[in-house]
Tab-separated table of C-alpha atoms in Angstrom:
chain	number	residue	atom	x	y	z
A	1	MET	CA	-26.640	20.871	128.375
A	2	VAL	CA	-27.134	23.272	125.857
A	3	THR	CA	-28.492	26.892	126.680
A	4	ALA	CA	-30.958	27.706	123.342
A	5	PRO	CA	-34.916	27.252	124.406
A	6	PRO	CA	-34.861	23.147	124.584
A	7	LEU	CA	-37.949	23.464	121.830
A	8	THR	CA	-35.655	25.109	119.324
A	9	PRO	CA	-35.978	22.078	116.618
A	10	THR	CA	-39.693	22.247	117.035
A	11	PHE	CA	-39.732	25.997	116.627
A	12	LEU	CA	-37.557	26.494	113.809
A	13	LEU	CA	-39.963	23.753	111.550
A	14	GLY	CA	-42.651	25.595	112.757
A	15	LEU	CA	-41.143	28.923	111.704
A	16	THR	CA	-39.969	27.649	108.206
A	17	ALA	CA	-43.823	26.501	107.665
A	18	LEU	CA	-44.960	30.230	108.491
A	19	ALA	CA	-42.247	31.396	106.204
A	20	VAL	CA	-42.974	29.588	103.222
A	21	LEU	CA	-46.850	30.418	103.869
A	22	LEU	CA	-46.100	34.192	104.317
A	23	TYR	CA	-43.931	33.940	101.142
A	24	ASP	CA	-46.436	32.424	99.005
A	25	SER	CA	-48.965	34.833	100.417
A	26	VAL	CA	-46.886	37.736	99.441
A	27	TRP	CA	-45.575	36.556	96.037
A	28	PRO	CA	-48.988	34.255	94.954
A	29	GLU	CA	-48.016	34.594	91.254
A	30	SER	CA	-44.265	33.652	91.722
A	31	SER	CA	-43.154	30.812	89.291
A	32	ASP	CA	-39.877	30.537	91.198
A	33	ALA	CA	-40.318	27.112	93.249
A	34	SER	CA	-36.647	27.242	93.949
A	35	VAL	CA	-37.253	29.941	97.179
A	36	LEU	CA	-40.080	27.675	98.203
A	37	THR	CA	-37.854	24.488	97.949
A	38	GLY	CA	-34.518	26.466	99.421
A	39	ILE	CA	-36.775	27.671	102.324
A	40	SER	CA	-38.309	24.293	103.295
A	41	VAL	CA	-34.846	22.511	103.022
A	42	VAL	CA	-32.833	25.228	105.009
A	43	GLY	CA	-35.188	25.072	107.480
A	44	SER	CA	-35.685	21.587	107.879
A	45	LEU	CA	-31.791	21.761	107.779
A	46	ALA	CA	-31.511	23.852	110.738
A	47	SER	CA	-33.923	22.018	112.656
A	48	LEU	CA	-31.944	18.677	112.144
A	49	GLY	CA	-29.053	20.587	113.021
A	50	ALA	CA	-30.290	21.735	116.386
A	51	ALA	CA	-31.623	18.322	117.531
A	52	GLY	CA	-28.225	16.958	116.872
A	53	TRP	CA	-26.750	19.575	118.824
A	54	PHE	CA	-28.759	19.272	121.564
A	55	LEU	CA	-28.091	15.487	121.577
A	56	THR	CA	-24.536	16.013	121.182
A	57	ALA	CA	-24.418	17.740	124.225
A	58	GLY	CA	-26.537	15.364	126.184
A	59	THR	CA	-29.775	17.181	126.493
A	60	GLY	CA	-32.219	14.714	128.488
A	61	MET	CA	-30.108	11.574	127.845
A	62	ALA	CA	-29.788	10.074	131.006
A	63	THR	CA	-32.144	12.710	132.912
A	64	ASP	CA	-35.925	13.049	132.870
A	65	GLY	CA	-35.714	15.397	130.313
A	66	VAL	CA	-36.777	19.281	130.245
A	67	SER	CA	-40.179	19.955	131.484
A	68	LEU	CA	-42.405	22.678	129.672
A	69	TYR	CA	-46.055	24.221	129.905
A	70	ALA	CA	-46.648	22.656	133.332
A	71	ASP	CA	-45.444	19.386	132.578
A	72	ALA	CA	-47.329	18.881	129.168
A	73	ILE	CA	-44.306	18.677	126.974
A	74	VAL	CA	-40.648	17.363	127.765
A	75	VAL	CA	-37.753	17.575	125.750
A	76	ASP	CA	-35.430	14.465	126.142
A	77	GLY	CA	-33.134	12.133	124.024
A	78	MET	CA	-36.242	10.470	122.807
A	79	SER	CA	-37.748	13.543	121.541
A	80	LEU	CA	-34.485	14.735	120.010
A	81	PHE	CA	-33.694	11.697	118.367
A	82	PHE	CA	-36.848	11.413	116.355
A	83	THR	CA	-37.310	15.267	115.661
A	84	ALA	CA	-33.750	14.648	113.758
A	85	LEU	CA	-35.404	11.899	111.851
A	86	PHE	CA	-38.375	13.578	110.867
A	87	ALA	CA	-36.198	16.632	109.637
A	88	ALA	CA	-34.379	14.408	107.986
A	89	VAL	CA	-37.182	12.791	105.962
A	90	THR	CA	-38.844	16.061	105.336
A	91	VAL	CA	-35.648	17.303	103.544
A	92	LEU	CA	-35.778	14.826	101.075
A	93	VAL	CA	-39.297	14.920	100.477
A	94	ALA	CA	-39.130	18.603	99.984
A	95	LEU	CA	-36.231	18.111	97.617
A	96	ALA	CA	-38.120	15.246	95.388
A	97	SER	CA	-41.262	17.586	95.625
A	98	TYR	CA	-39.316	20.401	93.320
A	99	ASP	CA	-39.135	17.856	90.324
A	100	TYR	CA	-42.400	15.901	91.140
A	101	PHE	CA	-44.916	18.423	91.348
A	102	ASP	CA	-45.583	21.059	88.607
A	103	GLY	CA	-47.725	24.148	88.431
A	104	GLY	CA	-48.995	25.883	91.612
A	105	ASN	CA	-49.993	25.312	94.627
A	106	ARG	CA	-46.400	24.635	96.194
A	107	GLY	CA	-46.609	27.156	98.828
A	108	GLU	CA	-49.721	25.080	100.310
A	109	LEU	CA	-47.571	21.708	99.504
A	110	TYR	CA	-44.787	22.482	101.596
A	111	GLY	CA	-46.381	24.447	103.834
A	112	LEU	CA	-48.692	21.377	104.973
A	113	VAL	CA	-45.798	19.377	105.091
A	114	LEU	CA	-43.841	21.484	107.633
A	115	LEU	CA	-47.047	21.752	109.440
A	116	ALA	CA	-47.373	18.213	110.030
A	117	THR	CA	-43.580	17.827	110.607
A	118	THR	CA	-43.844	20.432	113.420
A	119	GLY	CA	-46.951	17.990	114.977
A	120	MET	CA	-44.579	14.865	114.874
A	121	SER	CA	-42.094	16.848	116.560
A	122	LEU	CA	-44.260	17.839	119.526
A	123	MET	CA	-45.953	14.069	119.365
A	124	ALA	CA	-42.538	12.830	120.345
A	125	SER	CA	-42.294	15.448	123.262
A	126	ALA	CA	-45.833	15.011	124.740
A	127	ASN	CA	-46.055	14.223	128.451
A	128	SER	CA	-49.905	14.788	128.498
A	129	LEU	CA	-52.631	12.957	126.657
A	130	ALA	CA	-54.351	16.341	125.926
A	131	THR	CA	-50.931	17.374	124.096
A	132	ALA	CA	-50.692	13.739	122.473
A	133	PHE	CA	-54.439	14.415	120.850
A	134	VAL	CA	-53.942	18.000	119.793
A	135	ALA	CA	-50.248	17.015	118.225
A	136	LEU	CA	-51.879	13.717	116.710
A	137	GLU	CA	-54.242	15.935	114.744
A	138	LEU	CA	-51.787	18.800	113.844
A	139	VAL	CA	-49.932	15.915	112.256
A	140	SER	CA	-53.352	14.104	110.755
A	141	LEU	CA	-55.330	17.182	109.353
A	142	PRO	CA	-52.232	18.028	106.858
A	143	SER	CA	-51.605	14.418	105.983
A	144	TYR	CA	-55.092	14.380	104.622
A	145	ALA	CA	-54.758	17.229	102.374
A	146	LEU	CA	-51.614	16.019	101.149
A	147	VAL	CA	-52.843	12.322	100.488
A	148	ALA	CA	-55.610	14.438	98.286
A	149	PHE	CA	-53.196	16.830	96.953
A	150	LEU	CA	-53.530	15.783	93.206
A	151	LYS	CA	-57.293	17.205	92.918
A	152	ASP	CA	-57.625	16.438	89.341
A	153	ASN	CA	-56.470	12.965	90.019
A	154	ARG	CA	-59.379	10.557	90.851
A	155	GLY	CA	-57.055	8.275	92.898
A	156	SER	CA	-55.643	10.634	95.007
A	157	SER	CA	-59.193	12.205	95.928
A	158	GLU	CA	-60.537	9.067	96.487
A	159	ALA	CA	-57.552	7.838	98.712
A	160	GLY	CA	-57.749	11.368	100.295
A	161	LEU	CA	-61.571	10.918	101.374
A	162	LYS	CA	-61.104	7.668	102.893
A	163	TYR	CA	-58.053	8.161	104.944
A	164	PHE	CA	-60.032	11.300	106.356
A	165	LEU	CA	-62.945	9.056	107.227
A	166	ILE	CA	-60.780	6.507	108.564
A	167	GLY	CA	-58.790	8.946	110.408
A	168	ALA	CA	-61.994	10.821	111.794
A	169	LEU	CA	-63.187	7.112	113.375
A	170	SER	CA	-59.556	6.434	114.819
A	171	SER	CA	-59.235	9.986	116.267
A	172	ALA	CA	-62.490	9.214	118.182
A	173	ILE	CA	-61.399	5.745	119.214
A	174	PHE	CA	-58.670	7.458	120.821
A	175	VAL	CA	-59.738	10.425	122.142
A	176	PHE	CA	-62.570	8.079	123.857
A	177	GLY	CA	-59.796	5.713	125.346
A	178	VAL	CA	-57.952	9.099	126.875
A	179	SER	CA	-61.330	9.955	128.180
A	180	LEU	CA	-61.823	6.630	130.140
A	181	ILE	CA	-58.363	7.026	131.319
A	182	TYR	CA	-58.910	10.140	132.715
A	183	GLY	CA	-61.864	9.123	134.739
A	184	ALA	CA	-59.896	6.023	135.903
A	185	THR	CA	-56.809	7.862	137.429
A	186	GLY	CA	-58.017	11.886	137.585
A	187	SER	CA	-55.243	13.380	135.260
A	188	LEU	CA	-54.151	13.464	131.563
A	189	LEU	CA	-50.222	14.087	132.751
A	190	LEU	CA	-48.120	11.157	132.072
A	191	PRO	CA	-46.547	11.071	135.204
A	192	ASP	CA	-49.598	11.731	137.321
A	193	VAL	CA	-51.494	8.897	135.080
A	194	ALA	CA	-48.522	6.562	135.990
A	195	ALA	CA	-48.706	7.398	140.358
A	196	ALA	CA	-52.360	6.514	139.833
A	197	PHE	CA	-51.749	3.088	138.176
A	198	GLU	CA	-48.697	2.568	140.869
A	199	ALA	CA	-51.139	3.239	143.649
A	200	GLY	CA	-54.008	0.907	142.480
A	201	LEU	CA	-56.891	1.185	140.650
A	202	GLY	CA	-59.000	-0.464	142.528
A	203	GLY	CA	-62.331	-0.907	140.997
A	204	ARG	CA	-61.367	1.491	138.232
A	205	ALA	CA	-59.161	-1.342	136.377
A	206	GLY	CA	-61.844	-2.310	134.081
A	207	ILE	CA	-62.104	1.281	132.580
A	208	ALA	CA	-58.996	2.015	132.667
A	209	GLY	CA	-58.161	-1.307	130.629
A	210	VAL	CA	-60.877	-0.379	128.231
A	211	GLY	CA	-59.216	3.073	128.054
A	212	VAL	CA	-55.627	1.485	127.477
A	213	LEU	CA	-57.070	-0.830	124.607
A	214	MET	CA	-58.644	2.087	123.018
A	215	VAL	CA	-55.486	4.698	123.020
A	216	ALA	CA	-53.638	1.234	121.481
A	217	GLY	CA	-56.440	1.553	118.921
A	218	GLY	CA	-55.612	5.184	118.205
A	219	PHE	CA	-51.891	4.289	117.688
A	220	ALA	CA	-52.220	1.187	115.581
A	221	PHE	CA	-54.027	3.359	113.423
A	222	LYS	CA	-51.304	6.043	113.167
A	223	THR	CA	-48.668	3.415	112.735
A	224	ALA	CA	-50.543	1.108	110.004
A	225	SER	CA	-50.738	-1.756	112.133
A	226	VAL	CA	-53.269	-4.482	112.359
A	227	PRO	CA	-56.016	-4.373	112.503
A	228	PHE	CA	-56.313	-0.735	111.563
A	229	HIS	CA	-54.187	-1.392	108.647
A	230	PHE	CA	-56.387	-1.128	105.640
A	231	TRP	CA	-56.159	2.577	104.923
A	232	ALA	CA	-52.462	2.562	104.121
A	233	PRO	CA	-52.542	0.682	100.940
A	234	GLU	CA	-54.961	2.968	99.400
A	235	ALA	CA	-53.631	5.936	100.746
A	236	TYR	CA	-50.009	5.580	100.012
A	237	GLU	CA	-50.817	4.278	96.403
A	238	GLY	CA	-53.189	7.183	95.401
A	239	ALA	CA	-51.092	9.801	97.191
A	240	PRO	CA	-48.131	11.662	95.284
A	241	ALA	CA	-45.157	9.212	95.540
A	242	PRO	CA	-43.554	11.785	97.897
A	243	VAL	CA	-45.922	12.251	99.872
A	244	SER	CA	-46.176	8.072	100.193
A	245	ALA	CA	-42.572	8.414	101.181
A	246	TYR	CA	-43.452	10.950	104.051
A	247	LEU	CA	-46.324	8.983	105.498
A	248	SER	CA	-44.665	5.914	105.735
A	249	SER	CA	-41.609	6.875	106.918
A	250	ALA	CA	-41.817	10.255	109.091
A	251	SER	CA	-45.330	9.875	110.234
A	252	LYS	CA	-44.852	6.054	111.015
A	253	ALA	CA	-42.286	7.021	113.338
A	254	ALA	CA	-44.383	9.870	114.885
A	255	GLY	CA	-47.025	7.307	115.859
A	256	PHE	CA	-44.347	5.070	117.634
A	257	ALA	CA	-42.478	7.811	119.076
A	258	LEU	CA	-45.748	8.887	121.050
A	259	ALA	CA	-46.636	5.009	121.621
A	260	PHE	CA	-43.443	4.451	123.464
A	261	ARG	CA	-43.589	7.365	125.794
A	262	VAL	CA	-47.143	7.044	126.492
A	263	PHE	CA	-47.158	3.346	126.947
A	264	VAL	CA	-43.701	3.670	129.188
A	265	VAL	CA	-44.172	6.146	131.041
A	266	GLY	CA	-47.999	6.611	131.455
A	267	PHE	CA	-48.890	3.039	131.706
A	268	PRO	CA	-45.750	1.297	133.722
A	269	ILE	CA	-45.744	-2.331	132.842
A	270	GLY	CA	-45.625	-3.357	136.206
A	271	ALA	CA	-48.359	-1.453	137.696
A	272	ALA	CA	-50.564	-1.869	134.664
A	273	THR	CA	-50.065	-6.100	134.616
A	274	GLY	CA	-50.920	-6.430	138.447
A	275	ALA	CA	-53.813	-4.542	137.696
A	276	GLY	CA	-54.901	-6.974	134.928
A	277	ILE	CA	-53.669	-4.842	132.276
A	278	ASP	CA	-51.248	-6.769	130.273
A	279	TRP	CA	-50.460	-4.499	127.532
A	280	ALA	CA	-47.117	-6.197	126.561
A	281	LEU	CA	-49.263	-9.517	125.542
A	282	LEU	CA	-51.079	-7.078	123.293
A	283	PHE	CA	-48.581	-5.339	121.499
A	284	GLN	CA	-47.081	-9.464	120.868
A	285	VAL	CA	-50.295	-10.225	119.461
A	286	LEU	CA	-50.012	-7.493	117.121
A	287	ALA	CA	-46.420	-7.431	116.276
A	288	VAL	CA	-47.172	-11.156	114.941
A	289	ALA	CA	-50.395	-10.135	113.038
A	290	THR	CA	-49.055	-7.249	111.558
A	291	MET	CA	-45.376	-8.800	110.120
A	292	VAL	CA	-47.608	-12.099	108.870
A	293	LEU	CA	-50.481	-9.637	106.815
A	294	GLY	CA	-47.894	-7.222	105.705
A	295	ASN	CA	-45.324	-9.139	104.471
A	296	PHE	CA	-47.919	-12.131	103.108
A	297	ALA	CA	-50.308	-9.292	101.497
A	298	ALA	CA	-46.820	-7.358	99.912
A	299	ALA	CA	-45.914	-11.112	98.127
A	300	THR	CA	-48.939	-10.905	96.307
A	301	GLN	CA	-48.511	-7.626	95.235
A	302	GLU	CA	-48.082	-6.847	91.157
A	303	LYS	CA	-47.677	-2.849	91.168
A	304	VAL	CA	-44.390	-1.951	93.042
A	305	LYS	CA	-46.057	0.947	95.100
A	306	ARG	CA	-48.627	-1.142	96.562
A	307	MET	CA	-46.135	-3.250	97.407
A	308	LEU	CA	-43.984	-0.748	99.244
A	309	ALA	CA	-47.471	0.126	101.000
A	310	TYR	CA	-47.619	-3.242	102.541
A	311	SER	CA	-44.189	-3.832	103.327
A	312	SER	CA	-44.502	-0.838	105.509
A	313	ILE	CA	-47.109	-2.665	107.171
A	314	GLY	CA	-44.771	-5.386	107.817
A	315	HIS	CA	-42.103	-3.207	109.032
A	316	ALA	CA	-44.763	-1.848	111.703
A	317	GLY	CA	-44.554	-5.387	113.168
A	318	TYR	CA	-40.829	-5.314	113.612
A	319	VAL	CA	-40.822	-2.165	115.403
A	320	LEU	CA	-43.926	-3.369	117.369
A	321	ILE	CA	-41.406	-5.962	118.959
A	322	GLY	CA	-39.987	-2.681	120.965
A	323	LEU	CA	-42.852	-2.623	122.858
A	324	ALA	CA	-43.627	-6.295	122.833
A	325	ALA	CA	-40.660	-7.324	124.546
A	326	VAL	CA	-40.956	-4.828	127.611
A	327	SER	CA	-41.509	-6.551	130.858
A	328	ALA	CA	-41.600	-5.487	134.439
A	329	GLU	CA	-38.411	-5.365	136.407
A	330	ALA	CA	-36.355	-6.495	132.964
A	331	THR	CA	-32.777	-4.803	132.172
A	332	THR	CA	-33.031	-5.276	128.523
A	333	ASN	CA	-35.897	-3.200	128.126
A	334	GLY	CA	-33.858	0.141	127.050
A	335	ASP	CA	-32.008	-1.904	124.478
A	336	VAL	CA	-34.810	-3.463	122.806
A	337	MET	CA	-36.681	-0.518	122.604
A	338	GLY	CA	-33.571	1.501	121.771
A	339	ALA	CA	-32.849	-0.802	118.786
A	340	ALA	CA	-36.682	-0.238	117.765
A	341	MET	CA	-35.893	3.300	117.398
A	342	ALA	CA	-32.559	2.976	115.552
A	343	HIS	CA	-34.968	0.535	113.038
A	344	LEU	CA	-36.843	3.178	112.424
A	345	PHE	CA	-33.832	5.618	111.931
A	346	VAL	CA	-32.705	3.649	109.166
A	347	TYR	CA	-36.176	2.554	107.677
A	348	GLY	CA	-36.620	6.481	107.472
A	349	PHE	CA	-33.777	6.468	104.764
A	350	MET	CA	-34.349	3.414	102.877
A	351	ASN	CA	-38.027	3.244	102.798
A	352	THR	CA	-38.608	7.055	101.608
A	353	GLY	CA	-35.037	6.069	99.194
A	354	ALA	CA	-37.557	3.388	97.829
A	355	PHE	CA	-41.051	5.646	97.512
A	356	LEU	CA	-38.417	7.948	96.020
A	357	PHE	CA	-37.519	5.932	93.237
A	358	VAL	CA	-41.213	5.144	92.779
A	359	ALA	CA	-41.552	8.722	92.300
A	360	LEU	CA	-38.537	8.745	89.785
A	361	ALA	CA	-40.530	6.136	87.713
A	362	GLU	CA	-43.713	7.908	87.633
A	363	ASN	CA	-41.903	11.322	86.601
A	364	TRP	CA	-40.321	9.467	83.500
A	365	GLY	CA	-43.861	8.292	82.833
A	366	VAL	CA	-42.647	4.592	83.666
A	367	GLY	CA	-45.802	2.505	84.700
A	368	ARG	CA	-46.551	1.069	88.173
A	369	ARG	CA	-46.348	-2.954	87.621
A	370	PHE	CA	-43.046	-5.011	88.409
A	371	GLU	CA	-42.664	-5.458	84.632
A	372	ASP	CA	-42.856	-1.665	83.842
A	373	TYR	CA	-39.619	-1.787	85.857
A	374	ASN	CA	-37.741	-3.876	83.068
A	375	GLY	CA	-34.410	-2.965	81.874
A	376	LEU	CA	-34.036	0.339	84.279
A	377	GLY	CA	-31.075	-0.819	85.409
A	378	ALA	CA	-29.405	-0.582	81.867
A	379	GLU	CA	-30.863	2.841	81.398
A	380	LYS	CA	-30.250	4.602	84.528
A	381	PRO	CA	-27.616	2.380	86.305
A	382	PHE	CA	-27.302	4.860	89.365
A	383	ALA	CA	-30.695	5.270	90.276
A	384	ALA	CA	-31.181	1.559	89.881
A	385	VAL	CA	-28.261	0.793	92.098
A	386	ALA	CA	-29.579	3.180	94.542
A	387	MET	CA	-33.096	1.183	94.326
A	388	THR	CA	-31.401	-2.247	94.863
A	389	ALA	CA	-29.617	-0.870	97.950
A	390	PHE	CA	-32.656	0.452	99.484
A	391	LEU	CA	-34.634	-2.877	99.262
A	392	PHE	CA	-32.063	-5.229	100.316
A	393	SER	CA	-31.576	-3.145	103.386
A	394	LEU	CA	-35.342	-3.255	103.641
A	395	ALA	CA	-35.072	-6.686	103.361
A	396	GLY	CA	-32.146	-7.206	106.077
A	397	VAL	CA	-29.506	-8.249	103.560
A	398	PRO	CA	-25.883	-8.061	105.405
A	399	PRO	CA	-24.064	-5.499	105.464
A	400	LEU	CA	-26.874	-3.262	104.960
A	401	GLY	CA	-28.245	-1.085	107.404
A	402	GLY	CA	-31.362	-2.619	108.024
A	403	PHE	CA	-29.665	-5.695	108.534
A	404	PHE	CA	-27.880	-4.214	111.947
A	405	SER	CA	-30.757	-2.501	112.542
A	406	LYS	CA	-32.899	-6.186	112.674
A	407	LEU	CA	-29.776	-7.727	114.165
A	408	PHE	CA	-30.141	-5.706	117.411
A	409	LEU	CA	-33.850	-5.504	117.249
A	410	PHE	CA	-34.136	-9.661	117.458
A	411	ALA	CA	-31.424	-9.938	119.696
A	412	GLY	CA	-33.132	-7.792	122.162
A	413	ALA	CA	-36.021	-9.601	122.007
A	414	VAL	CA	-34.498	-12.787	122.541
A	415	GLU	CA	-32.632	-11.535	125.512
A	416	ALA	CA	-36.086	-10.584	126.682
A	417	GLY	CA	-37.149	-14.445	126.268
A	418	LEU	CA	-39.349	-13.634	123.224
A	419	TRP	CA	-37.504	-16.131	120.539
A	420	TRP	CA	-40.445	-17.392	119.425
A	421	LEU	CA	-41.661	-13.772	118.167
A	422	VAL	CA	-37.882	-13.208	116.450
A	423	VAL	CA	-38.481	-16.822	114.804
A	424	ILE	CA	-41.594	-15.391	113.061
A	425	ALA	CA	-39.867	-11.935	112.124
A	426	VAL	CA	-37.147	-13.837	110.780
A	427	ILE	CA	-39.534	-15.894	108.639
A	428	ASN	CA	-41.134	-12.570	107.232
A	429	SER	CA	-38.044	-10.863	106.833
A	430	SER	CA	-36.939	-13.839	104.566
A	431	LEU	CA	-40.088	-13.770	102.985
A	432	SER	CA	-39.699	-10.134	102.368
A	433	LEU	CA	-36.793	-10.845	100.404
A	434	TYR	CA	-38.737	-12.702	97.509
A	435	TYR	CA	-40.749	-9.613	96.725
A	436	TYR	CA	-38.036	-7.197	97.013
A	437	SER	CA	-35.782	-9.121	94.781
A	438	ARG	CA	-38.747	-9.030	92.238
A	439	VAL	CA	-38.208	-5.754	91.508
A	440	VAL	CA	-34.498	-5.810	91.530
A	441	ARG	CA	-34.735	-8.621	88.947
A	442	ALA	CA	-37.134	-6.787	86.640
A	443	MET	CA	-34.552	-3.915	86.996
A	444	TRP	CA	-31.212	-5.607	86.209
A	445	PHE	CA	-32.255	-9.045	84.403
A	446	GLU	CA	-35.084	-8.230	82.162
A	447	GLU	CA	-35.072	-6.521	79.179
A	448	GLY	CA	-36.891	-3.444	78.546
A	449	GLU	CA	-36.871	-0.135	76.699
A	450	HIS	CA	-38.030	3.323	77.623
A	451	ASP	CA	-38.180	6.891	76.610
A	452	LEU	CA	-37.158	8.086	80.064
A	453	GLY	CA	-36.434	11.811	78.810
A	454	ALA	CA	-34.165	14.296	80.416
A	455	THR	CA	-32.642	13.680	84.327
A	456	PRO	CA	-34.800	15.203	87.303
A	457	ASN	CA	-31.908	16.955	88.816
A	458	ALA	CA	-33.741	17.465	92.506
A	459	LEU	CA	-35.337	13.947	92.583
A	460	TYR	CA	-31.946	12.818	91.669
A	461	ALA	CA	-30.247	14.468	94.664
A	462	ALA	CA	-33.258	13.300	96.691
A	463	LEU	CA	-32.164	9.624	96.086
A	464	ALA	CA	-28.360	10.243	96.294
A	465	ILE	CA	-28.808	12.001	99.523
A	466	ALA	CA	-30.941	8.792	101.203
A	467	LEU	CA	-28.408	6.259	99.449
A	468	ILE	CA	-25.466	8.134	101.197
A	469	GLY	CA	-27.781	8.297	104.532
A	470	THR	CA	-28.205	4.407	104.234
A	471	VAL	CA	-24.648	3.689	103.214
A	472	LEU	CA	-22.874	6.020	106.138
A	473	LEU	CA	-25.381	4.389	108.510
A	474	LEU	CA	-23.132	0.916	108.146
A	475	PRO	CA	-20.005	3.026	110.049
A	476	GLY	CA	-22.455	5.200	111.805
A	477	PHE	CA	-24.546	2.527	113.312
A	478	GLY	CA	-22.711	2.415	116.383
A	479	PRO	CA	-23.247	6.050	117.616
A	480	VAL	CA	-27.109	5.767	116.460
A	481	ILE	CA	-27.984	2.705	118.232
A	482	GLU	CA	-25.908	3.862	121.053
A	483	THR	CA	-27.861	7.522	121.188
A	484	ALA	CA	-30.851	5.285	120.593
A	485	GLN	CA	-30.213	3.027	123.591
A	486	GLU	CA	-29.053	5.667	126.011
A	487	ALA	CA	-32.429	7.381	125.022
A	488	ALA	CA	-34.917	4.579	125.543
A	489	THR	CA	-33.440	3.518	128.597
A	490	ALA	CA	-34.025	7.069	130.192
A	491	LEU	CA	-37.827	6.231	129.985
A	492	PHE	CA	-37.295	3.365	132.251
A	493	VAL	CA	-35.582	5.218	134.900
């Protein structure tokens, strides 16, 4: 146990956001973008280091965690694990944004990203449904503005407006579900909600059941899961590519972090099933629908960015297995949920890297269709090699990191008796190899000619770090999966 304030990683993110906004306010005409980028990167790295330090020290890994603010927030292994992931993705996005965005408004850009990341960290620590809602909005509001950040671009503005309207609807659904849970249990604190479930809901089981369903709908929106997935392709395609990377990796992971805690801690599966609320069955249905729709839609796309958007929906289906495989009194719950967390960690590097390659292509003026990527392998071999590694890792090709994360996730589901779900997941994973290979074939086996111009160094650096992260996870996957499973198991104690 370390002696620093338990929320130090979150505080560092928030303070970095304030530092960025303060610098931009004092020197609004400053054209030196490297200062704002430097503050954002250093602050995010400090948060990442603090989270790693706490995890190494074992903070909240085998206990109930450190409760703060009348138990509204808890800092434990799971919250620290996800905070490290959010901070790592923010480093990549901040670096890439240095070259991708030109002109002013950089202070607003970095401030919005860091404030959203602070909200994500709070989402992972939320121990109350009220805190969960506030943190969710702290993430959502900056995200709407980030999607529409290119104000002169019609696609970006339209995507931001659609994202905002659908997000407002999902927030209403979520908060109404929270009100029903409060009406049925008399509390918003997750341990107290769980105690009410354990004591028996009596005639309020129906109200609680509708509340659980609506809360699940709110999480489905945040994680781009079926049936609230339809905003994702529009938002990801219209948003600036670094923002697409950020939303599809960090924001999605934040939604799952909150969902894991709320359903496992707040609605214990044994008591919920006894009251007729089988939320594990609900997530089994959602996992199948999300995997199938995401992968089949991705296979029919003609634009790389839109294909990645749909594939991210498919990956949400894989992660949903972490909740779908939970059952009462099973000893495998921590293993399968930890495997889902580890998959999100690997996904944070490989998916962010793939979107950053799209950002690189947009920076070069390359089109968005598959054939526009023809010949990039010969012209920019390092970037093409990195993109190839990201795509094959997303597909789960051995021995890349995505293969091991899926292997542990599917093995956990089989141990939980959901072999049929694993069969569907493997079929979908095989299908994904088809559409990822279309990009690889275009880069390496088709001829093309581009006028690519200068090399954007910061974007290249972000791409290289994402590649290093993906590759280093091969020998380092053991500690990642062990940490994730230990943190997840603590939720079931």
